[in-house]
mmCIF file of C-alpha atoms and ligand atoms in Angstrom:
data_model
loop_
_atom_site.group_PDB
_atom_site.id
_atom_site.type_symbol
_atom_site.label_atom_id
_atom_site.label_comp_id
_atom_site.label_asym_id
_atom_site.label_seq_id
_atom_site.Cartn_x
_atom_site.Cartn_y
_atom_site.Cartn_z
ATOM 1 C CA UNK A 17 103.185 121.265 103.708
ATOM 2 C CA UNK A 18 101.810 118.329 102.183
ATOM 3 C CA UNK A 19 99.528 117.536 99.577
ATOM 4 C CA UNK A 20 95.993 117.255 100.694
ATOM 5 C CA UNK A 21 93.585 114.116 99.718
ATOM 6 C CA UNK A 22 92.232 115.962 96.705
ATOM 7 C CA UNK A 23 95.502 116.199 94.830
ATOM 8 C CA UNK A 24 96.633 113.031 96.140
ATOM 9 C CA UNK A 25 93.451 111.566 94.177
ATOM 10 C CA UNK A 26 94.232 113.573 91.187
ATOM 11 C CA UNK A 27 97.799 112.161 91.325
ATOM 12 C CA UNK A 28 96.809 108.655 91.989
ATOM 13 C CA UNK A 29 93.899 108.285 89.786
ATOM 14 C CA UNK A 30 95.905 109.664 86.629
ATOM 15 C CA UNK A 31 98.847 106.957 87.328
ATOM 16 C CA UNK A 32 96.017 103.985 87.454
ATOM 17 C CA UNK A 33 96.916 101.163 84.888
ATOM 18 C CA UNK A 34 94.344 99.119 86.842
ATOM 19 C CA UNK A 35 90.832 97.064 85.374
ATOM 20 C CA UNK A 36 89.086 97.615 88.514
ATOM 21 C CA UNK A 37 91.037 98.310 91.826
ATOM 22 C CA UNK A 38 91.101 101.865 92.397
ATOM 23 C CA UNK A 39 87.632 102.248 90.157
ATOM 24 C CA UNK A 40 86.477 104.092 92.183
ATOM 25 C CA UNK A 41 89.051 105.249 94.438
ATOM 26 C CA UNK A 42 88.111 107.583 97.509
ATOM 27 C CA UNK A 43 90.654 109.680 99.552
ATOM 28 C CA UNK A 44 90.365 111.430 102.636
ATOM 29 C CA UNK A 45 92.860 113.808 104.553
ATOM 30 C CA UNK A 46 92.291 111.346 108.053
ATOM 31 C CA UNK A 47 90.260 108.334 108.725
ATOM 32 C CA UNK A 48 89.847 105.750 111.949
ATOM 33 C CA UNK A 49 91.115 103.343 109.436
ATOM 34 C CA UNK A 50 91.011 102.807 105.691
ATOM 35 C CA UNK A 51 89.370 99.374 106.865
ATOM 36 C CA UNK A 52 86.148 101.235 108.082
ATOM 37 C CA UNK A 53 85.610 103.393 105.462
ATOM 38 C CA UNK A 54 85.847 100.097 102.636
ATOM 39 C CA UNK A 55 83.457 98.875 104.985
ATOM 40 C CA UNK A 56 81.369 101.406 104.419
ATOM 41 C CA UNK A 57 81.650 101.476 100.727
ATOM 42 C CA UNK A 58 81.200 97.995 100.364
ATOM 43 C CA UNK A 59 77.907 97.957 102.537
ATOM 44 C CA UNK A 60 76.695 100.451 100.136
ATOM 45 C CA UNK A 61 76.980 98.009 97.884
ATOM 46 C CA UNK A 62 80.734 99.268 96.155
ATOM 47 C CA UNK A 63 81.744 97.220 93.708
ATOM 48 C CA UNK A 64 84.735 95.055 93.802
ATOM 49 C CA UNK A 65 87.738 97.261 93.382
ATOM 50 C CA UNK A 66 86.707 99.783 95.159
ATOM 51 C CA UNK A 67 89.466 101.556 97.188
ATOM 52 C CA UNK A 68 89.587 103.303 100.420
ATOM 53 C CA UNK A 69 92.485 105.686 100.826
ATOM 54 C CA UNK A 70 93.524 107.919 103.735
ATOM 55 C CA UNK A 71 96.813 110.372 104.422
ATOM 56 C CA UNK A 72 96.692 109.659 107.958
ATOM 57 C CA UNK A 73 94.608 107.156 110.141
ATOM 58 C CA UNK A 74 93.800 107.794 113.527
ATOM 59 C CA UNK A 75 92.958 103.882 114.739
ATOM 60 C CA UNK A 76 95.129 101.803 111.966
ATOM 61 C CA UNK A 77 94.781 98.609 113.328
ATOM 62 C CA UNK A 78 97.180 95.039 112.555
ATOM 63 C CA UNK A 79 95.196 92.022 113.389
ATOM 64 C CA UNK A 80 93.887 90.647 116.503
ATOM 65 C CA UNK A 81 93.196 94.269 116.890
ATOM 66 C CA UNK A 82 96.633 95.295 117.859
ATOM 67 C CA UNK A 83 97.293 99.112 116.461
ATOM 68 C CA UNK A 84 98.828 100.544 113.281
ATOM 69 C CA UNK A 85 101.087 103.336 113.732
ATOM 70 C CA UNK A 86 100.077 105.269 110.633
ATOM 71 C CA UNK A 87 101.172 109.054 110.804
ATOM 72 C CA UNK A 88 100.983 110.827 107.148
ATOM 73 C CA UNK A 89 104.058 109.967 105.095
ATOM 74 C CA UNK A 90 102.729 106.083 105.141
ATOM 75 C CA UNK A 91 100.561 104.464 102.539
ATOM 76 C CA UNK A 92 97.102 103.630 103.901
ATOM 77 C CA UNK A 93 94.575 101.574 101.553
ATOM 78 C CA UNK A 94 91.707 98.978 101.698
ATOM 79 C CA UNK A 95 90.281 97.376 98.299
ATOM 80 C CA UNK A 96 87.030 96.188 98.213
ATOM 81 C CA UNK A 97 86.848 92.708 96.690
ATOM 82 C CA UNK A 98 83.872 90.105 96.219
ATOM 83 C CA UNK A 99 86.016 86.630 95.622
ATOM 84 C CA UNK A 100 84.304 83.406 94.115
ATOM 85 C CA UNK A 101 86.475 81.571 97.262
ATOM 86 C CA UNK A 102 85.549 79.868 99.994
ATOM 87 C CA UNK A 103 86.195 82.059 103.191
ATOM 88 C CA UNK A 104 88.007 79.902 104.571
ATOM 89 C CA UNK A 105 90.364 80.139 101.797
ATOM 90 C CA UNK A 106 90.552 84.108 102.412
ATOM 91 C CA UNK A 107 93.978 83.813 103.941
ATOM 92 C CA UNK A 108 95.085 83.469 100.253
ATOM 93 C CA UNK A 109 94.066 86.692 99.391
ATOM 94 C CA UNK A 110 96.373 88.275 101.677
ATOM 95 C CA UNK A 111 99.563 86.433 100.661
ATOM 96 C CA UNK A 112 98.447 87.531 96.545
ATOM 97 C CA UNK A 113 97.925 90.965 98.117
ATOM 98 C CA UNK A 114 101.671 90.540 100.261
ATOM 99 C CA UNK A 115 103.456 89.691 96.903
ATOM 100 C CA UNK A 116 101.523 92.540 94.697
ATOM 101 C CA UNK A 117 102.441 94.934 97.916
ATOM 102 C CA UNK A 118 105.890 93.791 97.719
ATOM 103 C CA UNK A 119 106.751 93.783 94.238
ATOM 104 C CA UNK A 120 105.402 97.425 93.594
ATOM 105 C CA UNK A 121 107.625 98.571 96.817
ATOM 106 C CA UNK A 122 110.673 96.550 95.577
ATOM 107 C CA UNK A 123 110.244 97.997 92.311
ATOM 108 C CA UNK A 124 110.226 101.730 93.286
ATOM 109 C CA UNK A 125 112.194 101.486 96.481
ATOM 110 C CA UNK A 126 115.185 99.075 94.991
ATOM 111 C CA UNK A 127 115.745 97.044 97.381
ATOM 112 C CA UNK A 128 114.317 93.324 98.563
ATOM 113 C CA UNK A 129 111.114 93.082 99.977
ATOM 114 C CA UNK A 130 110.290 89.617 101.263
ATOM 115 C CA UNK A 131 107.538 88.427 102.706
ATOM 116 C CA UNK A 132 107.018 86.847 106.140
ATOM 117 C CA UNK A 133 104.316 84.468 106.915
ATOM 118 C CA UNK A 134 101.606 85.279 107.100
ATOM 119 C CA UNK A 135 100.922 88.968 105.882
ATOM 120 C CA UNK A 136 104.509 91.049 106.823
ATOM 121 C CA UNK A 137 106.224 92.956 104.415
ATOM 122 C CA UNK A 138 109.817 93.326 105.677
ATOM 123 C CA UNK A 139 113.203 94.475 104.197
ATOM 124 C CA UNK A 140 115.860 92.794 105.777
ATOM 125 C CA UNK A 141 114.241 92.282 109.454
ATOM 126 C CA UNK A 142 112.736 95.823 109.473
ATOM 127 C CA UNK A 143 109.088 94.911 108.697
ATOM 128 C CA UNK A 144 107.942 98.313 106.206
ATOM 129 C CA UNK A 145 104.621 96.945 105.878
ATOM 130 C CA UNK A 146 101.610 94.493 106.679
ATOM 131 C CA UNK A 147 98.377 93.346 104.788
ATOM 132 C CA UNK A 148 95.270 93.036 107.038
ATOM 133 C CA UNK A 149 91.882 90.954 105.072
ATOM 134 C CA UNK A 150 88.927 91.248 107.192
ATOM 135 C CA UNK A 151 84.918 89.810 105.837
ATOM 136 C CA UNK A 152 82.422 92.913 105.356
ATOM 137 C CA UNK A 153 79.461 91.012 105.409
ATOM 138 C CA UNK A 154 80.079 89.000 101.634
ATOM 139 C CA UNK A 155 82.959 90.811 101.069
ATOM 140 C CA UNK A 156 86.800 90.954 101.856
ATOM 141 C CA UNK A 157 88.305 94.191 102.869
ATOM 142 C CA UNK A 158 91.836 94.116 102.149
ATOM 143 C CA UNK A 159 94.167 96.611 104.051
ATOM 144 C CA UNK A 160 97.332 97.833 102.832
ATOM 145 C CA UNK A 161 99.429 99.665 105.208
ATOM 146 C CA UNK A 162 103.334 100.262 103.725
ATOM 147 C CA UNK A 163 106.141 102.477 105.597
ATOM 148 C CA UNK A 164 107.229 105.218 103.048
ATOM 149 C CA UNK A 165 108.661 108.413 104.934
ATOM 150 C CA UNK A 166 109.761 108.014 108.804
ATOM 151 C CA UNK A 167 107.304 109.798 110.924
ATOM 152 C CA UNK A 168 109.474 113.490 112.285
ATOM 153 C CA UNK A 169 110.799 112.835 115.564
ATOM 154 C CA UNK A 170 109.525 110.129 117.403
ATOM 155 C CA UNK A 171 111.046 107.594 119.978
ATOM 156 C CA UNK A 172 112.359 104.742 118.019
ATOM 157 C CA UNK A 173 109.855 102.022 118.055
ATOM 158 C CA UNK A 174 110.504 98.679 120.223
ATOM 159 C CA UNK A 175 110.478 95.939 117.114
ATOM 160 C CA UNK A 176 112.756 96.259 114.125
ATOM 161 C CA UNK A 177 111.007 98.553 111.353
ATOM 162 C CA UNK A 178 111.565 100.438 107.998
ATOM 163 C CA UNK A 179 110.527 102.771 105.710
ATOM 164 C CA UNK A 180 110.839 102.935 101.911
ATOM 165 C CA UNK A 181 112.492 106.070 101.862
ATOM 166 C CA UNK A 182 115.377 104.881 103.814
ATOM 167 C CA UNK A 183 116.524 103.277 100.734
ATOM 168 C CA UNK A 184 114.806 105.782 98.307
ATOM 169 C CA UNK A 185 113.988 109.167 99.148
ATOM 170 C CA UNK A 186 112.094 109.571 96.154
ATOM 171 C CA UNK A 187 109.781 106.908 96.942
ATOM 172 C CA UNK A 188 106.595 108.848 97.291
ATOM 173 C CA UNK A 189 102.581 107.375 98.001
ATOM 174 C CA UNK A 190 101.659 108.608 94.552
ATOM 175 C CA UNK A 191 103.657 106.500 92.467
ATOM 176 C CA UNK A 192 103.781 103.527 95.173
ATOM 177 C CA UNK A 193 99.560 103.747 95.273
ATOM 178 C CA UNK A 194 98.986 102.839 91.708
ATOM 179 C CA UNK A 195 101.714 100.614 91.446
ATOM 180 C CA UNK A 196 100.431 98.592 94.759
ATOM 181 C CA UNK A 197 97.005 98.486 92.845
ATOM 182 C CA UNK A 198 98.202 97.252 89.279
ATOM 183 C CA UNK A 199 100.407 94.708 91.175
ATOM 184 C CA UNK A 200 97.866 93.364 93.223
ATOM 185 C CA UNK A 201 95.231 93.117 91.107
ATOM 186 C CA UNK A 202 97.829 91.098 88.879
ATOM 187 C CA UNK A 203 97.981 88.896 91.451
ATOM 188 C CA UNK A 204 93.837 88.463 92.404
ATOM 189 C CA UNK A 205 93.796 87.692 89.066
ATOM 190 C CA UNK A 206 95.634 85.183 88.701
ATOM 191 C CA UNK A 207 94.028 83.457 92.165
ATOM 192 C CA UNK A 208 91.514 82.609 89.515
ATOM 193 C CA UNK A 209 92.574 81.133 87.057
ATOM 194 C CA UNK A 210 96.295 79.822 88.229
ATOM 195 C CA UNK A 211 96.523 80.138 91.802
ATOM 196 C CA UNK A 212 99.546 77.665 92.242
ATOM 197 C CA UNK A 213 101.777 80.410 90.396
ATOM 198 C CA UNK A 214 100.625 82.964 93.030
ATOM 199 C CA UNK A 215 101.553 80.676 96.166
ATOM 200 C CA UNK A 216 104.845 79.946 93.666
ATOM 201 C CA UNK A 217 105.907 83.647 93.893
ATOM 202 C CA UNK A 218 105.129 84.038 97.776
ATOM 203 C CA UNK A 219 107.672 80.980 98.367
ATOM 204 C CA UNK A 220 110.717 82.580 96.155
ATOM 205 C CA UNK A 221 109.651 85.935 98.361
ATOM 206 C CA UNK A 222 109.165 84.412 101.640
ATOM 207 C CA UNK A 223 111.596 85.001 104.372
ATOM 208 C CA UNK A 224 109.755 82.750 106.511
ATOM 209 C CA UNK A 225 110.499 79.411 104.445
ATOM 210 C CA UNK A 226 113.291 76.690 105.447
ATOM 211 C CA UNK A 227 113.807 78.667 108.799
ATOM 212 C CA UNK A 228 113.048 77.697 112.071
ATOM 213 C CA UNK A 229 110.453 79.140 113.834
ATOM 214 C CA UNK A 230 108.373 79.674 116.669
ATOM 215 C CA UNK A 231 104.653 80.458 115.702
ATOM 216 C CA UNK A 232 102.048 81.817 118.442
ATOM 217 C CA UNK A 233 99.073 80.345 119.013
ATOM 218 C CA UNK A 234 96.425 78.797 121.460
ATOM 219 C CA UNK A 235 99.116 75.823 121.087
ATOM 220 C CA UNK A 236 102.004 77.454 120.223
ATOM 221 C CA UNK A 237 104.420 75.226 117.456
ATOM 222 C CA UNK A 238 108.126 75.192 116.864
ATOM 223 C CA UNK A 239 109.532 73.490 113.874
ATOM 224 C CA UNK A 240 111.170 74.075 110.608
ATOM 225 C CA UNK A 241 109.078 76.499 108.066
ATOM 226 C CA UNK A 242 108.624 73.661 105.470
ATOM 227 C CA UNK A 243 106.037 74.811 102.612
ATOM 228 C CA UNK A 244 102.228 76.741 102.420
ATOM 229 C CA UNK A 245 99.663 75.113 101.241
ATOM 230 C CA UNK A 246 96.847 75.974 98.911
ATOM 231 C CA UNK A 247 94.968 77.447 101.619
ATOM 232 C CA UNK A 248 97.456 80.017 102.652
ATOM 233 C CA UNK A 249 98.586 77.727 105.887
ATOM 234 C CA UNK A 250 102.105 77.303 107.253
ATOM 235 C CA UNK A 251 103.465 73.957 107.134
ATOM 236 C CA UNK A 252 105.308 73.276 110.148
ATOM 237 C CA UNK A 253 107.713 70.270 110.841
ATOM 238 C CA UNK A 254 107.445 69.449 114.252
ATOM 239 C CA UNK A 255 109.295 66.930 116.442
ATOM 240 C CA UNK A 256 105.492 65.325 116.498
ATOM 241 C CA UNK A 257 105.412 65.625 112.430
ATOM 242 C CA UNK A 258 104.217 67.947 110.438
ATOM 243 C CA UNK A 259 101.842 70.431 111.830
ATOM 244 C CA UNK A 260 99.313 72.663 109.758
ATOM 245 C CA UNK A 261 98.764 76.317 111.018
ATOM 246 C CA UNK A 262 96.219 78.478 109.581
ATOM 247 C CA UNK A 263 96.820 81.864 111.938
ATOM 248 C CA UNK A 264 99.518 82.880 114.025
ATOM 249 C CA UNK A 265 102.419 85.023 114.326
ATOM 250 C CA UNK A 266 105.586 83.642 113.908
ATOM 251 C CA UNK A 267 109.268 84.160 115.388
ATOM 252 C CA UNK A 268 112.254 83.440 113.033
ATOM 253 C CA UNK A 269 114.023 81.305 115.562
ATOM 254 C CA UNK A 270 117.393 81.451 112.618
ATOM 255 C CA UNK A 271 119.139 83.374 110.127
ATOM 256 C CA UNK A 272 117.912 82.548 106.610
ATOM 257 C CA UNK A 273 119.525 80.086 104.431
ATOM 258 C CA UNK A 274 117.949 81.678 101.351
ATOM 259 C CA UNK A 275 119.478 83.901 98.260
ATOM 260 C CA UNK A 276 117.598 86.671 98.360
ATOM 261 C CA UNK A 277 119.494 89.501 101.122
ATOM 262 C CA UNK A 278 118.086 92.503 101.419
ATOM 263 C CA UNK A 279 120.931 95.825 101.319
ATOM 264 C CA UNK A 280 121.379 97.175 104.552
ATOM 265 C CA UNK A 281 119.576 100.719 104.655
ATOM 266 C CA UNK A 282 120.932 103.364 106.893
ATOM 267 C CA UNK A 283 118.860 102.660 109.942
ATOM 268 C CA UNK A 284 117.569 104.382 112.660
ATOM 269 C CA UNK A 285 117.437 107.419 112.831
ATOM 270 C CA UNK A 286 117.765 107.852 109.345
ATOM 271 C CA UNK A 287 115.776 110.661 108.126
ATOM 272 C CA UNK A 288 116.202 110.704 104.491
ATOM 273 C CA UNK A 289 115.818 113.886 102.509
ATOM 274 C CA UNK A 290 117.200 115.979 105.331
HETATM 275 C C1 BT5 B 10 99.586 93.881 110.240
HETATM 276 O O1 BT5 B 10 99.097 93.403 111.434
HETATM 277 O O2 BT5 B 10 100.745 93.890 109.926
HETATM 278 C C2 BT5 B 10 98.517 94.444 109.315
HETATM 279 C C3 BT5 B 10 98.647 95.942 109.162
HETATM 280 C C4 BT5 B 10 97.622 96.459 108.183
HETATM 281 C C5 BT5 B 10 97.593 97.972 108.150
HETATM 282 C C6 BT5 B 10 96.684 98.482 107.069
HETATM 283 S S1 BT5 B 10 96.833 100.190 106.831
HETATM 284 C C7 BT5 B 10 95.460 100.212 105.833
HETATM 285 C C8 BT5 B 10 94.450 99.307 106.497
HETATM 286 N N1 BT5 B 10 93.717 100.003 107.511
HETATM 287 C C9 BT5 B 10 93.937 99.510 108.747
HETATM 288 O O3 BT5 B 10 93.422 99.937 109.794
HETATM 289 N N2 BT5 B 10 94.785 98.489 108.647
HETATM 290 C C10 BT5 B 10 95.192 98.234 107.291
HETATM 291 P P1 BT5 B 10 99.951 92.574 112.491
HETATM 292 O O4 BT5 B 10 100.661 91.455 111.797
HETATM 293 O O5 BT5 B 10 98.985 92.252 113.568
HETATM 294 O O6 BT5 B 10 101.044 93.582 112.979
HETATM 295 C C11 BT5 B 10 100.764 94.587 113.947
HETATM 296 C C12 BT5 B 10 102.054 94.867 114.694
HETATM 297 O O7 BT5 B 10 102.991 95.526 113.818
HETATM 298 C C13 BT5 B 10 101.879 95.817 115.859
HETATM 299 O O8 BT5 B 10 101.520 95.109 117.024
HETATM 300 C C14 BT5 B 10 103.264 96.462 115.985
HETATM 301 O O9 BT5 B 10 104.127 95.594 116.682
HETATM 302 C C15 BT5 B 10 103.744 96.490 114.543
HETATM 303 N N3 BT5 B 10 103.503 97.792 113.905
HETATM 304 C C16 BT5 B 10 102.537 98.707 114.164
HETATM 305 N N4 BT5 B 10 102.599 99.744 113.325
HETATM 306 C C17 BT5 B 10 103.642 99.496 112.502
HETATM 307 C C18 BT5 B 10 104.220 100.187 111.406
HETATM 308 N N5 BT5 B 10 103.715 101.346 110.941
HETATM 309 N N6 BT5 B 10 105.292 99.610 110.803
HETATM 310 C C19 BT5 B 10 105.817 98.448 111.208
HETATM 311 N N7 BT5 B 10 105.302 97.730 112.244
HETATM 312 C C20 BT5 B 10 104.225 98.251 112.878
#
């Protein structure tokens, strides 16, 4: 039996070492999706910070409104923020929110996180999480879904996935919550006042840089991962030059030529604990 939203608050709030994300933070056994009920906050007019939590979600969605799996055992957050940025420089916030995400899971998982452009969180080329911003009238609402404990039997999923646990069983959504907050708000912080070292730690985390790739798109692009700019785009270098893509999903076309490797966790169907 797991714990129910009540004590999961309890837990959480007592492990905050946050300013203002999780101030106040609001939990609930099931929501559609931790997206809606920021929404909600933030139209009645929540502060920035303000956080969104759910156990379970019923209609987790990625973007372009493709779905979430999000049975209990995953972490499910939205914070509420009011940024002095230009929306069109939004997709920022959710590479500062990718590398605050991915630090705290790194840190309590121990194992490499990267990240892959624009919003994945993946461990070796299991993705264990994804970041989803979305405008709620002024403000951003910034999802957080992360893989901690495989759902109980169900049919192995079609793309390459992973869950915390698999490398840690005692990674739990109390400790990673808090942790996910402090890290990230680290990192909104710092948007502010020294946003180059923010795109600086995405690069050294980024499994998507110096590989080629295929990204989607109304005109899809194929090129070499060269660089992000300060707006949160993918730099692309094209047979026709460099090309400058702003939204997308992208296919690593080749094995990475980077340091960082990620240990090889047990795998499907791993079901740590048991
Ligand atoms: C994302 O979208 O990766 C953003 C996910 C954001 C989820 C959080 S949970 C809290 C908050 N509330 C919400 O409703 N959402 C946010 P995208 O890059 O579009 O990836 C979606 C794709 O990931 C799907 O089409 C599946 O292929 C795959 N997927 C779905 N569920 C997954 C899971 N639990 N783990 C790994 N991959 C998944």
């Amino acid at each position: 039996m797991s714990a129910g939203a009540d004590a999961v608050a309890a837990v959480v709030g007592a492990g905050l070492r946050t300013r203002r994300f999780g101030r106040p933070l609001v939990v609930r056994d099931r929501v559609t999706s931790t997206n809606d009920l920021a929404r909600a906050l933030a139209a009645g007019g929540a502060g920035e910070g303000a956080v969104a939590m759910a156990l379970e979600q019923t209609a987790g969605r990625g973007r372009l409104g493709r779905p979430w799996r999000s049975p209990r055992g995953g972490l499910y957050l939205s914070v509420v923020l009011r940024p002095a940025l230009d929306p069109a420089r939004w997709p920022v916030l959710g590479l500062a929110m990718s590398v605050g995400a991915a630090v705290a899971a790194e840190t309590l998982a121990g194992t490499l996180v990267d990240v892959k452009w624009p919003n994945d969180l993946v461990v070796g080329t299991g993705k264990v999480g994804g970041i989803l911003v979305e405008a709620a009238g002024e403000a951003a609402v910034c999802g957080i879904g992360i893989n901690v404990a495989p759902p109980p039997a169900e049919a192995p999923p079609a793309e390459p996935v992973g869950w915390l646990a698999m490398y840690d069983p005692r990674v739990s959504i109390t400790a990673l919550a808090p942790a996910v907050l402090l890290e990230c708000e680290r990192r909104y912080r710092r948007l502010q006042d020294n946003p180059g070292a923010v795109l600086a730690e995405w690069r050294i985390r980024s499994s998507t840089l110096g590989r080629r790739v295929q990204v989607s798109g109304a005109v899809p692009v194929e090129g070499t991962a060269e660089d992000i700019d300060e707006d949160g785009a993918l730099l692309v270098r094209t047979a026709g030059g460099l090309r400058r893509v702003l939204a997308g999903d992208v296919v690593h076309l080749t094995v990475s030529s980077g340091q960082r490797t990620a240990t090889t966790g047990p795998g499907w169907p791993a079901q740590p604990g048991h």
